[in-house]
Amino acid sequence: MKTLEELESLVDFYNIDLSIVPMDPLIHGYYLHDTDGSFILINTCIEDTRTYKCVLAEEIGHHLTTVGDILPHGYPSSSAASSNVNRQELKAMRWATEFLMPTDEVLSFISSQIGLSMDSLASHFEVAESFVLEKFRFMAREKLSWGLDQERVLVLSGLPSAYIVNVFG
């Protein structure tokens, strides 16, 4: 499990200026890179640590995956620009989910559990429940079912519901 301190170390390592500022409540975070440097802005409305951690990871994901500047969600733009924003958002979110919830660690944790819920996954990885669902969506794009052990499979074809199925019974 990755900690908030590990994310903050990445901010320092990449020399990103991190600021907590008031923004439109629909925007949780924003990344910008220009001639003055790299900047991450996190909205002051983010009050819980899990959500803050997810937003920070996604914005670091922009630093590592985004080329050029993109508009925050909800701002007017052409459909071509909007399509580019969506692709950039997906790249950053994919990076964030894999960083905070590596697939092998997710599968290992799930296989060690008897009963499972989105909340227990979110608690274990210290992320928001919506972030767990995003991780599952990325996993489902790769494969709809993931082997957990010799007898059980994680099935992601019915998202937002996920199921653990016994293969032999």
PDB file of C-alpha atoms in Angstrom:
ATOM      1  CA  MET A   1       0.000   0.000   0.000  1.00  0.00           C
ATOM      2  CA  LYS A   2       1.310   3.417  -0.964  1.00  0.00           C
ATOM      3  CA  THR A   3       1.196   6.180   1.614  1.00  0.00           C
ATOM      4  CA  LEU A   4       0.491   9.876   1.343  1.00  0.00           C
ATOM      5  CA  GLU A   5       4.116  10.450   2.299  1.00  0.00           C
ATOM      6  CA  GLU A   6       5.239   8.483  -0.771  1.00  0.00           C
ATOM      7  CA  LEU A   7       3.094  10.722  -2.980  1.00  0.00           C
ATOM      8  CA  GLU A   8       4.509  13.827  -1.326  1.00  0.00           C
ATOM      9  CA  SER A   9       8.014  12.450  -1.926  1.00  0.00           C
ATOM     10  CA  LEU A  10       7.197  12.201  -5.632  1.00  0.00           C
ATOM     11  CA  VAL A  11       6.047  15.823  -5.601  1.00  0.00           C
ATOM     12  CA  ASP A  12       9.421  16.774  -4.094  1.00  0.00           C
ATOM     13  CA  PHE A  13      11.393  14.466  -6.422  1.00  0.00           C
ATOM     14  CA  TYR A  14       9.796  15.968  -9.538  1.00  0.00           C
ATOM     15  CA  ASN A  15      10.065  19.491  -8.112  1.00  0.00           C
ATOM     16  CA  ILE A  16       6.331  20.143  -8.411  1.00  0.00           C
ATOM     17  CA  ASP A  17       4.872  23.153  -6.614  1.00  0.00           C
ATOM     18  CA  LEU A  18       1.852  21.881  -4.630  1.00  0.00           C
ATOM     19  CA  SER A  19      -0.784  24.335  -3.399  1.00  0.00           C
ATOM     20  CA  ILE A  20      -4.139  23.915  -1.681  1.00  0.00           C
ATOM     21  CA  VAL A  21      -6.439  26.602  -3.068  1.00  0.00           C
ATOM     22  CA  PRO A  22     -10.159  27.362  -3.362  1.00  0.00           C
ATOM     23  CA  MET A  23     -11.551  26.319  -6.752  1.00  0.00           C
ATOM     24  CA  ASP A  24     -14.892  25.497  -8.305  1.00  0.00           C
ATOM     25  CA  PRO A  25     -16.288  22.612  -6.195  1.00  0.00           C
ATOM     26  CA  LEU A  26     -16.559  20.462  -9.338  1.00  0.00           C
ATOM     27  CA  ILE A  27     -12.775  20.580  -9.786  1.00  0.00           C
ATOM     28  CA  HIS A  28     -10.814  18.585  -7.226  1.00  0.00           C
ATOM     29  CA  GLY A  29      -7.369  19.163  -8.644  1.00  0.00           C
ATOM     30  CA  TYR A  30      -5.485  20.693 -11.528  1.00  0.00           C
ATOM     31  CA  TYR A  31      -2.043  20.152 -13.042  1.00  0.00           C
ATOM     32  CA  LEU A  32      -0.131  22.743 -15.063  1.00  0.00           C
ATOM     33  CA  HIS A  33       3.339  22.700 -16.554  1.00  0.00           C
ATOM     34  CA  ASP A  34       4.721  25.839 -18.185  1.00  0.00           C
ATOM     35  CA  THR A  35       8.001  27.750 -18.451  1.00  0.00           C
ATOM     36  CA  ASP A  36       7.758  28.614 -14.747  1.00  0.00           C
ATOM     37  CA  GLY A  37       7.642  24.960 -13.678  1.00  0.00           C
ATOM     38  CA  SER A  38       5.147  22.302 -12.717  1.00  0.00           C
ATOM     39  CA  PHE A  39       2.184  23.024 -10.471  1.00  0.00           C
ATOM     40  CA  ILE A  40      -0.493  20.948  -8.776  1.00  0.00           C
ATOM     41  CA  LEU A  41      -3.487  22.704  -7.272  1.00  0.00           C
ATOM     42  CA  ILE A  42      -5.769  20.797  -4.904  1.00  0.00           C
ATOM     43  CA  ASN A  43      -9.159  22.225  -4.000  1.00  0.00           C
ATOM     44  CA  THR A  44      -9.627  23.297  -0.374  1.00  0.00           C
ATOM     45  CA  CYS A  45     -12.989  21.474  -0.437  1.00  0.00           C
ATOM     46  CA  ILE A  46     -11.123  18.133  -0.284  1.00  0.00           C
ATOM     47  CA  GLU A  47     -11.323  17.386   3.429  1.00  0.00           C
ATOM     48  CA  ASP A  48     -10.768  13.650   3.798  1.00  0.00           C
ATOM     49  CA  THR A  49      -7.340  12.059   3.492  1.00  0.00           C
ATOM     50  CA  ARG A  50      -8.409   9.240   1.174  1.00  0.00           C
ATOM     51  CA  THR A  51      -9.866  11.583  -1.438  1.00  0.00           C
ATOM     52  CA  TYR A  52      -6.892  13.932  -1.117  1.00  0.00           C
ATOM     53  CA  LYS A  53      -4.541  11.006  -1.711  1.00  0.00           C
ATOM     54  CA  CYS A  54      -6.469   9.940  -4.837  1.00  0.00           C
ATOM     55  CA  VAL A  55      -6.600  13.466  -6.264  1.00  0.00           C
ATOM     56  CA  LEU A  56      -2.899  14.031  -5.608  1.00  0.00           C
ATOM     57  CA  ALA A  57      -2.021  10.705  -7.265  1.00  0.00           C
ATOM     58  CA  GLU A  58      -4.075  11.589 -10.332  1.00  0.00           C
ATOM     59  CA  GLU A  59      -2.437  15.012 -10.620  1.00  0.00           C
ATOM     60  CA  ILE A  60       1.028  13.433 -10.308  1.00  0.00           C
ATOM     61  CA  GLY A  61      -0.188  11.075 -13.034  1.00  0.00           C
ATOM     62  CA  HIS A  62      -0.727  14.140 -15.233  1.00  0.00           C
ATOM     63  CA  HIS A  63       2.838  15.227 -14.585  1.00  0.00           C
ATOM     64  CA  LEU A  64       4.100  11.835 -15.724  1.00  0.00           C
ATOM     65  CA  THR A  65       1.703  11.169 -18.619  1.00  0.00           C
ATOM     66  CA  THR A  66       0.241  14.441 -19.944  1.00  0.00           C
ATOM     67  CA  VAL A  67       1.706  16.316 -22.873  1.00  0.00           C
ATOM     68  CA  GLY A  68       0.795  20.007 -22.979  1.00  0.00           C
ATOM     69  CA  ASP A  69      -1.867  21.842 -21.015  1.00  0.00           C
ATOM     70  CA  ILE A  70      -5.421  20.550 -20.707  1.00  0.00           C
ATOM     71  CA  LEU A  71      -8.544  22.280 -19.493  1.00  0.00           C
ATOM     72  CA  PRO A  72     -10.177  21.121 -16.267  1.00  0.00           C
ATOM     73  CA  HIS A  73     -13.381  19.061 -16.670  1.00  0.00           C
ATOM     74  CA  GLY A  74     -16.486  21.166 -17.079  1.00  0.00           C
ATOM     75  CA  TYR A  75     -14.847  24.030 -18.959  1.00  0.00           C
ATOM     76  CA  PRO A  76     -16.041  24.868 -22.476  1.00  0.00           C
ATOM     77  CA  SER A  77     -13.947  23.502 -25.304  1.00  0.00           C
ATOM     78  CA  SER A  78     -14.273  22.090 -28.786  1.00  0.00           C
ATOM     79  CA  SER A  79     -15.155  18.409 -29.122  1.00  0.00           C
ATOM     80  CA  ALA A  80     -11.621  17.630 -30.420  1.00  0.00           C
ATOM     81  CA  ALA A  81     -10.103  19.372 -27.399  1.00  0.00           C
ATOM     82  CA  SER A  82     -12.609  17.637 -25.127  1.00  0.00           C
ATOM     83  CA  SER A  83     -11.627  14.258 -26.554  1.00  0.00           C
ATOM     84  CA  ASN A  84      -7.964  15.065 -25.857  1.00  0.00           C
ATOM     85  CA  VAL A  85      -8.837  16.090 -22.283  1.00  0.00           C
ATOM     86  CA  ASN A  86     -10.640  12.785 -21.745  1.00  0.00           C
ATOM     87  CA  ARG A  87      -7.659  10.784 -23.075  1.00  0.00           C
ATOM     88  CA  GLN A  88      -5.273  12.740 -20.859  1.00  0.00           C
ATOM     89  CA  GLU A  89      -7.550  12.249 -17.848  1.00  0.00           C
ATOM     90  CA  LEU A  90      -7.694   8.502 -18.499  1.00  0.00           C
ATOM     91  CA  LYS A  91      -3.904   8.250 -18.762  1.00  0.00           C
ATOM     92  CA  ALA A  92      -3.429  10.127 -15.500  1.00  0.00           C
ATOM     93  CA  MET A  93      -6.112   8.120 -13.702  1.00  0.00           C
ATOM     94  CA  ARG A  94      -4.703   4.829 -15.004  1.00  0.00           C
ATOM     95  CA  TRP A  95      -1.286   5.813 -13.624  1.00  0.00           C
ATOM     96  CA  ALA A  96      -2.827   6.831 -10.286  1.00  0.00           C
ATOM     97  CA  THR A  97      -4.841   3.639  -9.849  1.00  0.00           C
ATOM     98  CA  GLU A  98      -1.870   1.438 -10.717  1.00  0.00           C
ATOM     99  CA  PHE A  99       0.403   3.405  -8.383  1.00  0.00           C
ATOM    100  CA  LEU A 100      -1.954   3.324  -5.391  1.00  0.00           C
ATOM    101  CA  MET A 101      -3.517  -0.074  -6.133  1.00  0.00           C
ATOM    102  CA  PRO A 102      -1.110  -2.256  -8.125  1.00  0.00           C
ATOM    103  CA  THR A 103      -3.096  -5.035  -9.802  1.00  0.00           C
ATOM    104  CA  ASP A 104      -1.042  -7.823  -8.237  1.00  0.00           C
ATOM    105  CA  GLU A 105      -1.594  -6.346  -4.753  1.00  0.00           C
ATOM    106  CA  VAL A 106      -5.335  -5.961  -5.399  1.00  0.00           C
ATOM    107  CA  LEU A 107      -5.610  -9.598  -6.491  1.00  0.00           C
ATOM    108  CA  SER A 108      -3.490 -10.776  -3.564  1.00  0.00           C
ATOM    109  CA  PHE A 109      -5.631  -8.884  -1.053  1.00  0.00           C
ATOM    110  CA  ILE A 110      -8.888 -10.106  -2.588  1.00  0.00           C
ATOM    111  CA  SER A 111      -7.664 -13.713  -2.643  1.00  0.00           C
ATOM    112  CA  SER A 112      -6.834 -13.510   1.070  1.00  0.00           C
ATOM    113  CA  GLN A 113     -10.373 -12.423   1.984  1.00  0.00           C
ATOM    114  CA  ILE A 114     -13.412 -14.574   2.701  1.00  0.00           C
ATOM    115  CA  GLY A 115     -15.951 -11.790   2.263  1.00  0.00           C
ATOM    116  CA  LEU A 116     -15.206  -8.621   0.362  1.00  0.00           C
ATOM    117  CA  SER A 117     -16.673  -5.187  -0.194  1.00  0.00           C
ATOM    118  CA  MET A 118     -15.635  -2.005  -1.984  1.00  0.00           C
ATOM    119  CA  ASP A 119     -15.286  -0.452   1.461  1.00  0.00           C
ATOM    120  CA  SER A 120     -12.839  -3.109   2.661  1.00  0.00           C
ATOM    121  CA  LEU A 121     -10.718  -2.633  -0.478  1.00  0.00           C
ATOM    122  CA  ALA A 122     -10.848   1.148  -0.072  1.00  0.00           C
ATOM    123  CA  SER A 123      -9.882   0.841   3.598  1.00  0.00           C
ATOM    124  CA  HIS A 124      -7.004  -1.526   2.880  1.00  0.00           C
ATOM    125  CA  PHE A 125      -5.492   0.721   0.181  1.00  0.00           C
ATOM    126  CA  GLU A 126      -6.557   3.942   1.961  1.00  0.00           C
ATOM    127  CA  VAL A 127      -8.368   5.301  -1.088  1.00  0.00           C
ATOM    128  CA  ALA A 128     -11.894   6.471  -1.859  1.00  0.00           C
ATOM    129  CA  GLU A 129     -14.431   3.801  -2.849  1.00  0.00           C
ATOM    130  CA  SER A 130     -14.917   5.520  -6.214  1.00  0.00           C
ATOM    131  CA  PHE A 131     -11.186   5.027  -6.824  1.00  0.00           C
ATOM    132  CA  VAL A 132     -11.564   1.261  -6.305  1.00  0.00           C
ATOM    133  CA  LEU A 133     -14.255   1.262  -8.974  1.00  0.00           C
ATOM    134  CA  GLU A 134     -11.939   3.166 -11.337  1.00  0.00           C
ATOM    135  CA  LYS A 135      -9.237   0.550 -10.723  1.00  0.00           C
ATOM    136  CA  PHE A 136     -11.727  -2.219 -11.547  1.00  0.00           C
ATOM    137  CA  ARG A 137     -12.750  -0.398 -14.746  1.00  0.00           C
ATOM    138  CA  PHE A 138      -9.132  -0.292 -15.905  1.00  0.00           C
ATOM    139  CA  MET A 139      -8.688  -3.955 -15.013  1.00  0.00           C
ATOM    140  CA  ALA A 140     -11.894  -4.840 -16.919  1.00  0.00           C
ATOM    141  CA  ARG A 141     -10.528  -3.136 -20.047  1.00  0.00           C
ATOM    142  CA  GLU A 142      -7.636  -5.565 -19.878  1.00  0.00           C
ATOM    143  CA  LYS A 143      -9.581  -8.707 -18.868  1.00  0.00           C
ATOM    144  CA  LEU A 144     -13.118  -9.330 -17.625  1.00  0.00           C
ATOM    145  CA  SER A 145     -12.057 -12.055 -15.213  1.00  0.00           C
ATOM    146  CA  TRP A 146      -8.956 -12.450 -13.068  1.00  0.00           C
ATOM    147  CA  GLY A 147      -7.831 -15.662 -11.413  1.00  0.00           C
ATOM    148  CA  LEU A 148      -7.461 -15.377  -7.661  1.00  0.00           C
ATOM    149  CA  ASP A 149      -6.397 -18.940  -6.884  1.00  0.00           C
ATOM    150  CA  GLN A 150      -7.073 -22.479  -8.143  1.00  0.00           C
ATOM    151  CA  GLU A 151     -10.759 -22.235  -7.259  1.00  0.00           C
ATOM    152  CA  ARG A 152     -11.879 -18.599  -7.496  1.00  0.00           C
ATOM    153  CA  VAL A 153     -12.101 -15.894 -10.143  1.00  0.00           C
ATOM    154  CA  LEU A 154     -12.779 -12.163  -9.807  1.00  0.00           C
ATOM    155  CA  VAL A 155     -15.415 -11.240 -12.410  1.00  0.00           C
ATOM    156  CA  LEU A 156     -15.595  -7.610 -13.542  1.00  0.00           C
ATOM    157  CA  SER A 157     -18.054  -7.935 -16.454  1.00  0.00           C
ATOM    158  CA  GLY A 158     -20.964  -6.541 -14.411  1.00  0.00           C
ATOM    159  CA  LEU A 159     -19.403  -3.317 -13.129  1.00  0.00           C
ATOM    160  CA  PRO A 160     -20.163  -1.432 -10.949  1.00  0.00           C
ATOM    161  CA  SER A 161     -20.726  -4.812  -9.292  1.00  0.00           C
ATOM    162  CA  ALA A 162     -17.802  -7.207  -9.019  1.00  0.00           C
ATOM    163  CA  TYR A 163     -18.140 -10.887  -8.162  1.00  0.00           C
ATOM    164  CA  ILE A 164     -15.948 -13.679  -6.868  1.00  0.00           C
ATOM    165  CA  VAL A 165     -16.990 -16.944  -8.469  1.00  0.00           C
ATOM    166  CA  ASN A 166     -15.984 -20.484  -7.566  1.00  0.00           C
ATOM    167  CA  VAL A 167     -14.696 -22.117 -10.746  1.00  0.00           C
ATOM    168  CA  PHE A 168     -15.627 -25.660  -9.695  1.00  0.00           C
ATOM    169  CA  GLY A 169     -18.964 -25.272  -8.157  1.00  0.00           C
TER     170      GLY A 169
END
